[in-house]
PDB file of C-alpha atoms in Angstrom:
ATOM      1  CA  UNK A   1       0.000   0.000   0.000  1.00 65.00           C
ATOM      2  CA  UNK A   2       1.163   3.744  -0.880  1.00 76.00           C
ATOM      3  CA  UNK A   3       2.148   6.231   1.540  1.00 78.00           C
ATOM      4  CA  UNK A   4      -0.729   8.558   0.872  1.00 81.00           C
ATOM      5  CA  UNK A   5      -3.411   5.442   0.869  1.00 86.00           C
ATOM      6  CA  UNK A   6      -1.759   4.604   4.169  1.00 84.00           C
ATOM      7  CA  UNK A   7      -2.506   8.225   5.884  1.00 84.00           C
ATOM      8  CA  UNK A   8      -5.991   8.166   4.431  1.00 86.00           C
ATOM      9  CA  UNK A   9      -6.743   4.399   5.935  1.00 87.00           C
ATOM     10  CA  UNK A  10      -5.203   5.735   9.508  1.00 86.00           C
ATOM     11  CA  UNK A  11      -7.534   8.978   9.508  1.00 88.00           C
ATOM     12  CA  UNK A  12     -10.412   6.551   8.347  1.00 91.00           C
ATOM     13  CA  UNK A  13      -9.399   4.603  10.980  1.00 88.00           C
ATOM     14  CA  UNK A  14      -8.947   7.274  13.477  1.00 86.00           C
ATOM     15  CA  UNK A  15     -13.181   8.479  12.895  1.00 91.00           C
ATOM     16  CA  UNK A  16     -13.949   4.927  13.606  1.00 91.00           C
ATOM     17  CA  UNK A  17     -12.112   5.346  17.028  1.00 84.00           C
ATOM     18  CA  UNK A  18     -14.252   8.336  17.401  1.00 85.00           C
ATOM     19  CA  UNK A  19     -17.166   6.293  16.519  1.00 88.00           C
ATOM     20  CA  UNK A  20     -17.359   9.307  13.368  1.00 93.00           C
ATOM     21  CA  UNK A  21     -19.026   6.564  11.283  1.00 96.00           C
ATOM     22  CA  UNK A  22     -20.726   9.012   8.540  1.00 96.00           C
ATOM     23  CA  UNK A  23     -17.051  10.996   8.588  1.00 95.00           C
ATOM     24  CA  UNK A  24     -15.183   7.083   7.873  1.00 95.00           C
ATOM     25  CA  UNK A  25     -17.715   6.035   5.815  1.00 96.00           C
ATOM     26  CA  UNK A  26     -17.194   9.552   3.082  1.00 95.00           C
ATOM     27  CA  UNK A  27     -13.188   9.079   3.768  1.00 93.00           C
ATOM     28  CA  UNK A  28     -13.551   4.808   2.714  1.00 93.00           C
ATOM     29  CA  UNK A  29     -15.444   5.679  -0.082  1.00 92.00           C
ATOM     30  CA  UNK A  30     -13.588   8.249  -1.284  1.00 90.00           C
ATOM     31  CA  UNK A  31     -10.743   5.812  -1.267  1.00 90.00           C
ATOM     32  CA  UNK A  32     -12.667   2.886  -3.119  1.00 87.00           C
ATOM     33  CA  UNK A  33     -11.457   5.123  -6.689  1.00 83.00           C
ATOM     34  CA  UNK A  34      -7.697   6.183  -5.688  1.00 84.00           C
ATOM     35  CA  UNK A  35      -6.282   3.072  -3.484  1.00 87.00           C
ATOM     36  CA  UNK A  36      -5.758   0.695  -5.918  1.00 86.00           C
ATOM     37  CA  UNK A  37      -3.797  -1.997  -4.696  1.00 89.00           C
ATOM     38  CA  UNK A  38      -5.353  -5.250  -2.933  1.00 90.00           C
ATOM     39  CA  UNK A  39      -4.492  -4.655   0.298  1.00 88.00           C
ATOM     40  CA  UNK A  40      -5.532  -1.279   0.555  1.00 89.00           C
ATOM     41  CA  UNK A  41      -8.685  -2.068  -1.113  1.00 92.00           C
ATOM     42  CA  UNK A  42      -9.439  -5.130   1.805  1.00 93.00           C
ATOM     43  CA  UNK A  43      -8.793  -2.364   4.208  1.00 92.00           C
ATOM     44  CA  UNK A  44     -11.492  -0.115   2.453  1.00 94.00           C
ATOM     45  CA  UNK A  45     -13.998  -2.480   2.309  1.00 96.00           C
ATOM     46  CA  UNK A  46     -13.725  -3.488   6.056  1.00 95.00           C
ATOM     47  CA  UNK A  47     -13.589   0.001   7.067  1.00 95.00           C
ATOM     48  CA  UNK A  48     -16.403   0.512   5.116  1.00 96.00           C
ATOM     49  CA  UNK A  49     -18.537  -2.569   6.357  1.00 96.00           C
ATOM     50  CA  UNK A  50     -17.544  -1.198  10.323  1.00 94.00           C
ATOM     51  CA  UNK A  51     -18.560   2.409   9.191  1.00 96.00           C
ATOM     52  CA  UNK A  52     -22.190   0.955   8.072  1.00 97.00           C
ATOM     53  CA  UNK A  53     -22.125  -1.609  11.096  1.00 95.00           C
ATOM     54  CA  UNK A  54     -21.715   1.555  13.282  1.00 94.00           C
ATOM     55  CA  UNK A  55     -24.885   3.562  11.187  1.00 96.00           C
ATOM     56  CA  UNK A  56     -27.472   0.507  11.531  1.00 96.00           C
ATOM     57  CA  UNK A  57     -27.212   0.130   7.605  1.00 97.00           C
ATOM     58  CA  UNK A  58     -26.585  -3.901   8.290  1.00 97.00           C
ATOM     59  CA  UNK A  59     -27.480  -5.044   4.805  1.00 97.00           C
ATOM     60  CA  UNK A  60     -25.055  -2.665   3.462  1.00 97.00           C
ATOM     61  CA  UNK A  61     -22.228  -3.926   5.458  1.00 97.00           C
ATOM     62  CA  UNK A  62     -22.484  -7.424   4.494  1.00 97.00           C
ATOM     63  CA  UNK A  63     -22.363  -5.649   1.119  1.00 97.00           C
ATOM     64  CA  UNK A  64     -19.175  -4.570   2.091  1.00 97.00           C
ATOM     65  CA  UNK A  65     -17.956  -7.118   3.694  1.00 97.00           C
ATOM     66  CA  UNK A  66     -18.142  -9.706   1.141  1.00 97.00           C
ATOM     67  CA  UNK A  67     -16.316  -7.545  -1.477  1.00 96.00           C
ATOM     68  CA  UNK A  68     -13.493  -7.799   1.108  1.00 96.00           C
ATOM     69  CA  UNK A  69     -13.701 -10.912   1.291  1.00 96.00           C
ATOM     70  CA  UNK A  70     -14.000 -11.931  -2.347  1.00 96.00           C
ATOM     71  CA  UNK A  71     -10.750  -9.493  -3.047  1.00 94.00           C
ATOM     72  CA  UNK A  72      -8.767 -11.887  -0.551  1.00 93.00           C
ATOM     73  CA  UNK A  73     -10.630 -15.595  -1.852  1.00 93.00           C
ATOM     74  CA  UNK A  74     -12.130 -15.732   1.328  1.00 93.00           C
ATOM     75  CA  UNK A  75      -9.258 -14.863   3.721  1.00 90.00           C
ATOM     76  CA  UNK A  76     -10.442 -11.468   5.540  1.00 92.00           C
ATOM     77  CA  UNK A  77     -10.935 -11.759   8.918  1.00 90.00           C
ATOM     78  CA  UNK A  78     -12.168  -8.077   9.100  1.00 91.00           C
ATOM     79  CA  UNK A  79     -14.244  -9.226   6.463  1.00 95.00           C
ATOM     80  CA  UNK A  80     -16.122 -12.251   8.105  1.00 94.00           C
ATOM     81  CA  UNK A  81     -16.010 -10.533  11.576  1.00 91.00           C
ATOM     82  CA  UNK A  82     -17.998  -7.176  10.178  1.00 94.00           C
ATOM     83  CA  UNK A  83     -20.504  -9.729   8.079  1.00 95.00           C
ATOM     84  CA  UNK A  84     -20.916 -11.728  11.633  1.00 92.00           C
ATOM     85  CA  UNK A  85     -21.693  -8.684  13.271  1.00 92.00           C
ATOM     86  CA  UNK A  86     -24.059  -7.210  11.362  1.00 95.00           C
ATOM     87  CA  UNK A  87     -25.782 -10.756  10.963  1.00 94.00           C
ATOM     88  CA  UNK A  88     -25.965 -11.615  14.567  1.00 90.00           C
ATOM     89  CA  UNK A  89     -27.859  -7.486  14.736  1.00 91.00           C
ATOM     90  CA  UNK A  90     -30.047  -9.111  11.658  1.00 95.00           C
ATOM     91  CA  UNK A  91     -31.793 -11.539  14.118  1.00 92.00           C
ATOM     92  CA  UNK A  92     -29.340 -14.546  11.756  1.00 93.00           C
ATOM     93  CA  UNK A  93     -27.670 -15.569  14.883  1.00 88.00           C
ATOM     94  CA  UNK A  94     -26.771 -18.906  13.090  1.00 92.00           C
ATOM     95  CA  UNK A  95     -25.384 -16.940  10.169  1.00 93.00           C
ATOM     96  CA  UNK A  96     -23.103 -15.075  12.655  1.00 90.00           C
ATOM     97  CA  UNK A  97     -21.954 -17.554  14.137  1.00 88.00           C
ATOM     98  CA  UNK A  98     -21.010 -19.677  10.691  1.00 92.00           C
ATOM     99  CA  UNK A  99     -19.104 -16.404   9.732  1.00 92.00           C
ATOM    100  CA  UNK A 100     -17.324 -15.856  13.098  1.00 87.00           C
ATOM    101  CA  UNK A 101     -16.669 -20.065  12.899  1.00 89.00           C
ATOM    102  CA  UNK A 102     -14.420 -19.166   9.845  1.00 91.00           C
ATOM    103  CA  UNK A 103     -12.499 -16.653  11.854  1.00 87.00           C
ATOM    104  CA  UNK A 104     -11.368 -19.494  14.333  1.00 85.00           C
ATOM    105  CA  UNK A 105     -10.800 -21.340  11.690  1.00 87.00           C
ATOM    106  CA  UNK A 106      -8.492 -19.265   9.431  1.00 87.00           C
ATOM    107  CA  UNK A 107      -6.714 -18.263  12.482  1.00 85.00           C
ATOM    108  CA  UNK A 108      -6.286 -21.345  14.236  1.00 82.00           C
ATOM    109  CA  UNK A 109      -5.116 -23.419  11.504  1.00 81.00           C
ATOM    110  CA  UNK A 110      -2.803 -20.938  10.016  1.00 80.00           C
ATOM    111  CA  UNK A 111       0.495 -22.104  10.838  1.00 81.00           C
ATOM    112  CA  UNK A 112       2.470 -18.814  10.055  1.00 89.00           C
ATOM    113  CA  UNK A 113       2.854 -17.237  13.560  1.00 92.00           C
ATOM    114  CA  UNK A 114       3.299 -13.957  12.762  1.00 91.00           C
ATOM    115  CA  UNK A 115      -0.059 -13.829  10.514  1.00 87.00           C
ATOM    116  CA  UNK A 116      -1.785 -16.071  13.653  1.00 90.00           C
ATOM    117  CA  UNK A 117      -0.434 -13.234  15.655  1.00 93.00           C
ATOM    118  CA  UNK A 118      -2.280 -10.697  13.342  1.00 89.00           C
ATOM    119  CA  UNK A 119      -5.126 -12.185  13.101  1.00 87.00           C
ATOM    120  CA  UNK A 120      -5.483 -12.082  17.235  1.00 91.00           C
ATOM    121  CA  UNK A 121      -4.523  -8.790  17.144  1.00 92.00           C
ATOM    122  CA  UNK A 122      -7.483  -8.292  14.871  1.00 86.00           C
ATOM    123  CA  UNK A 123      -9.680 -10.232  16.792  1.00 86.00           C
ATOM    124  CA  UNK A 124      -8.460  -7.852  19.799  1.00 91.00           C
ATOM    125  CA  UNK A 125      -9.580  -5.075  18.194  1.00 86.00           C
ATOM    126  CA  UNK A 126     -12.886  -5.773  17.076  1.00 83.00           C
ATOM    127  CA  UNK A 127     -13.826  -6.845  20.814  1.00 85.00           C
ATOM    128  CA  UNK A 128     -12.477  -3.452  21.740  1.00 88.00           C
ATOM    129  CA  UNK A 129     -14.478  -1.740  18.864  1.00 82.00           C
ATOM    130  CA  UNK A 130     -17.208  -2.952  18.498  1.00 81.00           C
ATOM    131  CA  UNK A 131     -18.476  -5.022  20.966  1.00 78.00           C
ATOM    132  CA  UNK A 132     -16.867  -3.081  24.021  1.00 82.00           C
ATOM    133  CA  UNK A 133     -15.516  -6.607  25.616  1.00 87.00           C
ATOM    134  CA  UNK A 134     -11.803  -5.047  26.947  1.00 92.00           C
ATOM    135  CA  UNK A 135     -11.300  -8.064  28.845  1.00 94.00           C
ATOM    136  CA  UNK A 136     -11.574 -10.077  26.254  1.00 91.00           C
ATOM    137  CA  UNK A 137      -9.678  -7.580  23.893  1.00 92.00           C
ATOM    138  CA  UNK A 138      -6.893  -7.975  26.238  1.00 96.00           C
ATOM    139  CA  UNK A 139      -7.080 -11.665  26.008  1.00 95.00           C
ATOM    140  CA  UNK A 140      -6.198 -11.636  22.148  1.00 93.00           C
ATOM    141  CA  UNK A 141      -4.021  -9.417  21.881  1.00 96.00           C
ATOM    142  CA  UNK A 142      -1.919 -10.569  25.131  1.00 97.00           C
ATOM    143  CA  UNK A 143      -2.232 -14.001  22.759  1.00 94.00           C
ATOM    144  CA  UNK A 144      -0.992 -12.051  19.572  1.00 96.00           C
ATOM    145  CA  UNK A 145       2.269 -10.865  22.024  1.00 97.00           C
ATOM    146  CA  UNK A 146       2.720 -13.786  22.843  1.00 96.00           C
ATOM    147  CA  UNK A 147       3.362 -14.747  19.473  1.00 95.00           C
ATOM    148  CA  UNK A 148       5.431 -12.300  17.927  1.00 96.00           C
ATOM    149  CA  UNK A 149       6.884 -10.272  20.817  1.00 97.00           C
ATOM    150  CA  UNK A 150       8.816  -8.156  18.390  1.00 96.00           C
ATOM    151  CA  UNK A 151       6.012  -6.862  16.602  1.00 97.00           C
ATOM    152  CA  UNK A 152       5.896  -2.749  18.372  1.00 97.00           C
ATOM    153  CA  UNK A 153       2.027  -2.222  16.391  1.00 96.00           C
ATOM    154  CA  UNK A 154       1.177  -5.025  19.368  1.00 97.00           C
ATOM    155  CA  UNK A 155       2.452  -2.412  21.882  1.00 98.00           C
ATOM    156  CA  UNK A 156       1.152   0.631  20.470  1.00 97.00           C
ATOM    157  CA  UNK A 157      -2.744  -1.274  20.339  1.00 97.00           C
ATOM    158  CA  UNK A 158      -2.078  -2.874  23.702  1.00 97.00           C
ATOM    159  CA  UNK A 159      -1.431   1.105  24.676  1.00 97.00           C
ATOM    160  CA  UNK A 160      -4.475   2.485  23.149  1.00 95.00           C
ATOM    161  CA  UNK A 161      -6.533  -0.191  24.358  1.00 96.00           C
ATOM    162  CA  UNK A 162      -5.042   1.126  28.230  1.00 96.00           C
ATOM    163  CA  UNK A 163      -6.331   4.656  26.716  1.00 95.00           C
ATOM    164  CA  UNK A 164      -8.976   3.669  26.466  1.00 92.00           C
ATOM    165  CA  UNK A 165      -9.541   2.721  30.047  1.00 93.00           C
ATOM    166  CA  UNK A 166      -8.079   5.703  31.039  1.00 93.00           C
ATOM    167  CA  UNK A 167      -4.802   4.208  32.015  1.00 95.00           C
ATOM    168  CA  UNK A 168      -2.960   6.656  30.645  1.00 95.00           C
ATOM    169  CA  UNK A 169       0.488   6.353  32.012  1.00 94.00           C
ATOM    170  CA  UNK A 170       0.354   2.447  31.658  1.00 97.00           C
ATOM    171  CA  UNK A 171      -0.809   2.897  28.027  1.00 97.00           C
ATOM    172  CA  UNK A 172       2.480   5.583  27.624  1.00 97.00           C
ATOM    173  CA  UNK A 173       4.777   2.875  29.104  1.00 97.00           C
ATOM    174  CA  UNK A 174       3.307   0.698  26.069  1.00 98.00           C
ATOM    175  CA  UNK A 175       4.261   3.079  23.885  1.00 98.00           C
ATOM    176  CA  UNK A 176       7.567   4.120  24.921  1.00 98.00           C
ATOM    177  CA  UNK A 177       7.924   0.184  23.659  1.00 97.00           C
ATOM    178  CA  UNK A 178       6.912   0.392  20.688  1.00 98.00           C
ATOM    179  CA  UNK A 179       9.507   3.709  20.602  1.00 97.00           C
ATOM    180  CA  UNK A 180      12.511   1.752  21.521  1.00 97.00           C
ATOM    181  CA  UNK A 181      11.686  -1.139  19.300  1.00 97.00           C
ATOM    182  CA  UNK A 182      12.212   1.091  16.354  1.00 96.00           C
ATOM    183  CA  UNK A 183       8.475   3.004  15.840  1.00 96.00           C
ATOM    184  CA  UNK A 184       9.653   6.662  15.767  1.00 96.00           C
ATOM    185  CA  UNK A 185       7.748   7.209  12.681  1.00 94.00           C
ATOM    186  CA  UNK A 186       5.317  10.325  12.612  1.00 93.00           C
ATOM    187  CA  UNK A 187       2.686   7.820  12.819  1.00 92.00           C
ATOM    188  CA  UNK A 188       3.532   6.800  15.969  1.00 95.00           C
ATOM    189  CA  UNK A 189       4.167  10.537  17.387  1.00 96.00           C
ATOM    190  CA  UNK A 190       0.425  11.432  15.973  1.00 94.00           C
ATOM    191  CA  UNK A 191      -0.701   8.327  18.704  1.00 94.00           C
ATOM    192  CA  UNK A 192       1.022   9.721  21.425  1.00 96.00           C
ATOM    193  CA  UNK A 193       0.620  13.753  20.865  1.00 96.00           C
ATOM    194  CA  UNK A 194      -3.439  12.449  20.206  1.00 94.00           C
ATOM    195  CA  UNK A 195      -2.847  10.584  23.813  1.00 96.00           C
ATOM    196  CA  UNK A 196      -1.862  13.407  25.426  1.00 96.00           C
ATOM    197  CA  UNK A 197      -3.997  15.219  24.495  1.00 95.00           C
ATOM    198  CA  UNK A 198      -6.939  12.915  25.450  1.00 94.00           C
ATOM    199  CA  UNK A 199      -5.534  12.861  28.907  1.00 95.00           C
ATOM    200  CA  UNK A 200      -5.462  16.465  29.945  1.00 96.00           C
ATOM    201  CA  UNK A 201      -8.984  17.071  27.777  1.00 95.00           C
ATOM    202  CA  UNK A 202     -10.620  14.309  30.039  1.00 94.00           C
ATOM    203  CA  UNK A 203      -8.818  15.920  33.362  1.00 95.00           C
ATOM    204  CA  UNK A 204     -10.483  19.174  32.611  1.00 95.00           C
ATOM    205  CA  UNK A 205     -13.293  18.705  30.905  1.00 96.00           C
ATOM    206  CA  UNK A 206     -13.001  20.564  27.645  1.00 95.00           C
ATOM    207  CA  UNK A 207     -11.109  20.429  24.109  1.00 91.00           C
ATOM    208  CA  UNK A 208     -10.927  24.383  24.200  1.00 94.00           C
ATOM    209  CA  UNK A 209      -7.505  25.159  23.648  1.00 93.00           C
ATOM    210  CA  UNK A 210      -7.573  28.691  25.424  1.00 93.00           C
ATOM    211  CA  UNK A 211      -8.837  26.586  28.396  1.00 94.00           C
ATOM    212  CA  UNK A 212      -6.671  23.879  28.480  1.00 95.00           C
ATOM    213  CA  UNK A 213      -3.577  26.385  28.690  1.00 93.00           C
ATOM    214  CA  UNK A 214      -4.755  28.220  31.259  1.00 94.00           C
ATOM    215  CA  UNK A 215      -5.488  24.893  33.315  1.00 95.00           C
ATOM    216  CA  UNK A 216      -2.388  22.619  32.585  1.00 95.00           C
ATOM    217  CA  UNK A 217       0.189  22.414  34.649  1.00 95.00           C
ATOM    218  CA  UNK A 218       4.010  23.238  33.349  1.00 94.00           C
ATOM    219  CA  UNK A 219       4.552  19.431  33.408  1.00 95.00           C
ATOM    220  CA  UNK A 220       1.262  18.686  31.300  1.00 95.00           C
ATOM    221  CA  UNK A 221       2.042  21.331  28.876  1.00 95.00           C
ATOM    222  CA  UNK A 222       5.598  19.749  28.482  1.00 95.00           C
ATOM    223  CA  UNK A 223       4.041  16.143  27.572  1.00 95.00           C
ATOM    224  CA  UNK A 224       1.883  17.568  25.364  1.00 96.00           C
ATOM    225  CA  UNK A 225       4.102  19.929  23.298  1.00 96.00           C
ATOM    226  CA  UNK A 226       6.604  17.746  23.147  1.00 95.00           C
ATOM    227  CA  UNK A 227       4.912  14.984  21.235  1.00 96.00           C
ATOM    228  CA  UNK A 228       3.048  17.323  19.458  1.00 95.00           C
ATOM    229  CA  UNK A 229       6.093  19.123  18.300  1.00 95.00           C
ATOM    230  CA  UNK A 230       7.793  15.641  17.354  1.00 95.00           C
ATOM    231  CA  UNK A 231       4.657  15.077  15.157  1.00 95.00           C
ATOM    232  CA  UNK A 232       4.629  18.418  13.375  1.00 94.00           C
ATOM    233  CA  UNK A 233       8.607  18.025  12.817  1.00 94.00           C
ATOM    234  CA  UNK A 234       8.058  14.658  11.069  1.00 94.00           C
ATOM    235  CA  UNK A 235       5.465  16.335   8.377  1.00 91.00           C
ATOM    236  CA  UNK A 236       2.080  16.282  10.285  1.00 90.00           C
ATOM    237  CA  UNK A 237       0.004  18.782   8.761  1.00 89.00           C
ATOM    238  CA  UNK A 238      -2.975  19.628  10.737  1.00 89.00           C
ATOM    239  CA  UNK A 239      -4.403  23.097  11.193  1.00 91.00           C
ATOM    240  CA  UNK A 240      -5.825  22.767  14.546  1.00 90.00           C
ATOM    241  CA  UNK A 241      -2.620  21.783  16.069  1.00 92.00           C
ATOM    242  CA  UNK A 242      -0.682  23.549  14.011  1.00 92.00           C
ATOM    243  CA  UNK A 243      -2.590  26.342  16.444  1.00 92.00           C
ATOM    244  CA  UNK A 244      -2.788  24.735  19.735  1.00 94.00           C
ATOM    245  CA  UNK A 245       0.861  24.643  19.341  1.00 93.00           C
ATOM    246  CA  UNK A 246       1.175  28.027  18.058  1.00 93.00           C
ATOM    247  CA  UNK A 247      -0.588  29.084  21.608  1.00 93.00           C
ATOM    248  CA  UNK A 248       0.787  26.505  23.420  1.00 92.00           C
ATOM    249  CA  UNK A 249       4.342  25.347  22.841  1.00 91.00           C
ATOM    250  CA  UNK A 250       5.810  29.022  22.992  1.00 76.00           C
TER     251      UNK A 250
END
């Protein structure tokens, strides 16, 4: 997959967080006529089907899902977990379960172990996701760590999934992994500026930027900036924090 197709997928990606589905679901399709490649188009198409999963539009998604899953022959997990979800909201509980039966089965006979890894890294997320199961998020993905330790995407999910619990300087420990195992990309300093600044937005109560510098503290302000500044330097372009750093990060 390109560079460019790459950044669109993660800001796709990013809305879904957000639970943005409308937002994703413009950004996939938008995507469906300039990412090309197979892999990128998978990725569309299971964005997509998550983005309609997320609006109620259930028909749709299985739509979407099985173009995924006829682009790999039948080998996207994202594929036959977004058709088993919107099934099993169908009322086809059998049907869900068939398609959620050839998860297992893809990923427990697959006897590559850093694609079985994947795949429960995958199967992490969705629980995370989409059916707001962290425990059993954790599960997978402590299963997908197991498996390839030196994977550092493993440590960066494993440290939003801690975000996501508000366990913010456990999550930061996560990434700091990920750092030292080589991820100093500007990906990975968009994750951590986006961190921070989901930390100190939560502690006060407010994504106002005039607010937020008059109530962080010099150490909070420090976190922040500096990731943000990292990001920036590495060719983020982003207006908004292009301006919170502008009044910020003096």
């Amino acid at each position: 997959m390109g560079k460019q197709c790459r950044e669109l997928v993660n800001a796709a990606t990013a809305l879904l967080q957000e639970k943005k589905f409308q937002q994703a679901l413009e950004g996939y399709t938008q995507m469906e006529q300039s990412c090309k490649t197979r892999d990128a188009r998978e990725l569309v198409y299971t964005g997509k089907a998550e983005a309609l999963n997320g609006l109620g539009r259930y028909e749709e998604a299985i739509a979407a899902s099985d173009a995924a899953l006829k682009l790999s022959k039948n080998k996207s997990l994202g594929g036959y977990f977004q058709k088993a979800y919107a099934q099993n909201k169908m009322g086809d509980v059998a049907a869900s379960k068939a398609s959620l039966a050839n998860v297992m089965d893809l990923t427990e006979k697959n006897l590559d172990t850093r694609t079985k890894a994947r795949n429960y890294a995958l199967m992490s997320l969705v629980h995370q996701r989409q059916l707001n199961e962290p425990d059993s998020a954790a599960f997978y993905l402590d299963k997908a760590i197991a498996l390839d330790a030196a994977n550092p995407d493993f440590y960066i999910q494993k440290g939003d999934l801690l975000m996501a619990g508000q366990h913010y300087e456990a999550a930061f420990a996560q990434y700091d992994k990920a750092v030292e195992m080589g991820r100093t990309d500007m990906d990975m300093y968009v994750i951590r500026s986006n961190a921070r600044m989901k930390m100190v937005q939560a502690k006060y109560g407010t994504n106002n930027t005039q607010e937020l510098r008059s109530k962080m503290t010099a150490t909070e302000k420090e976190q922040v900036c500096r990731e943000l500044t990292k990001a920036l330097s590495l060719g983020l372009k982003d207006m908004r924090k292009d301006m919170f750093a502008a009044m910020v990060c003096k």
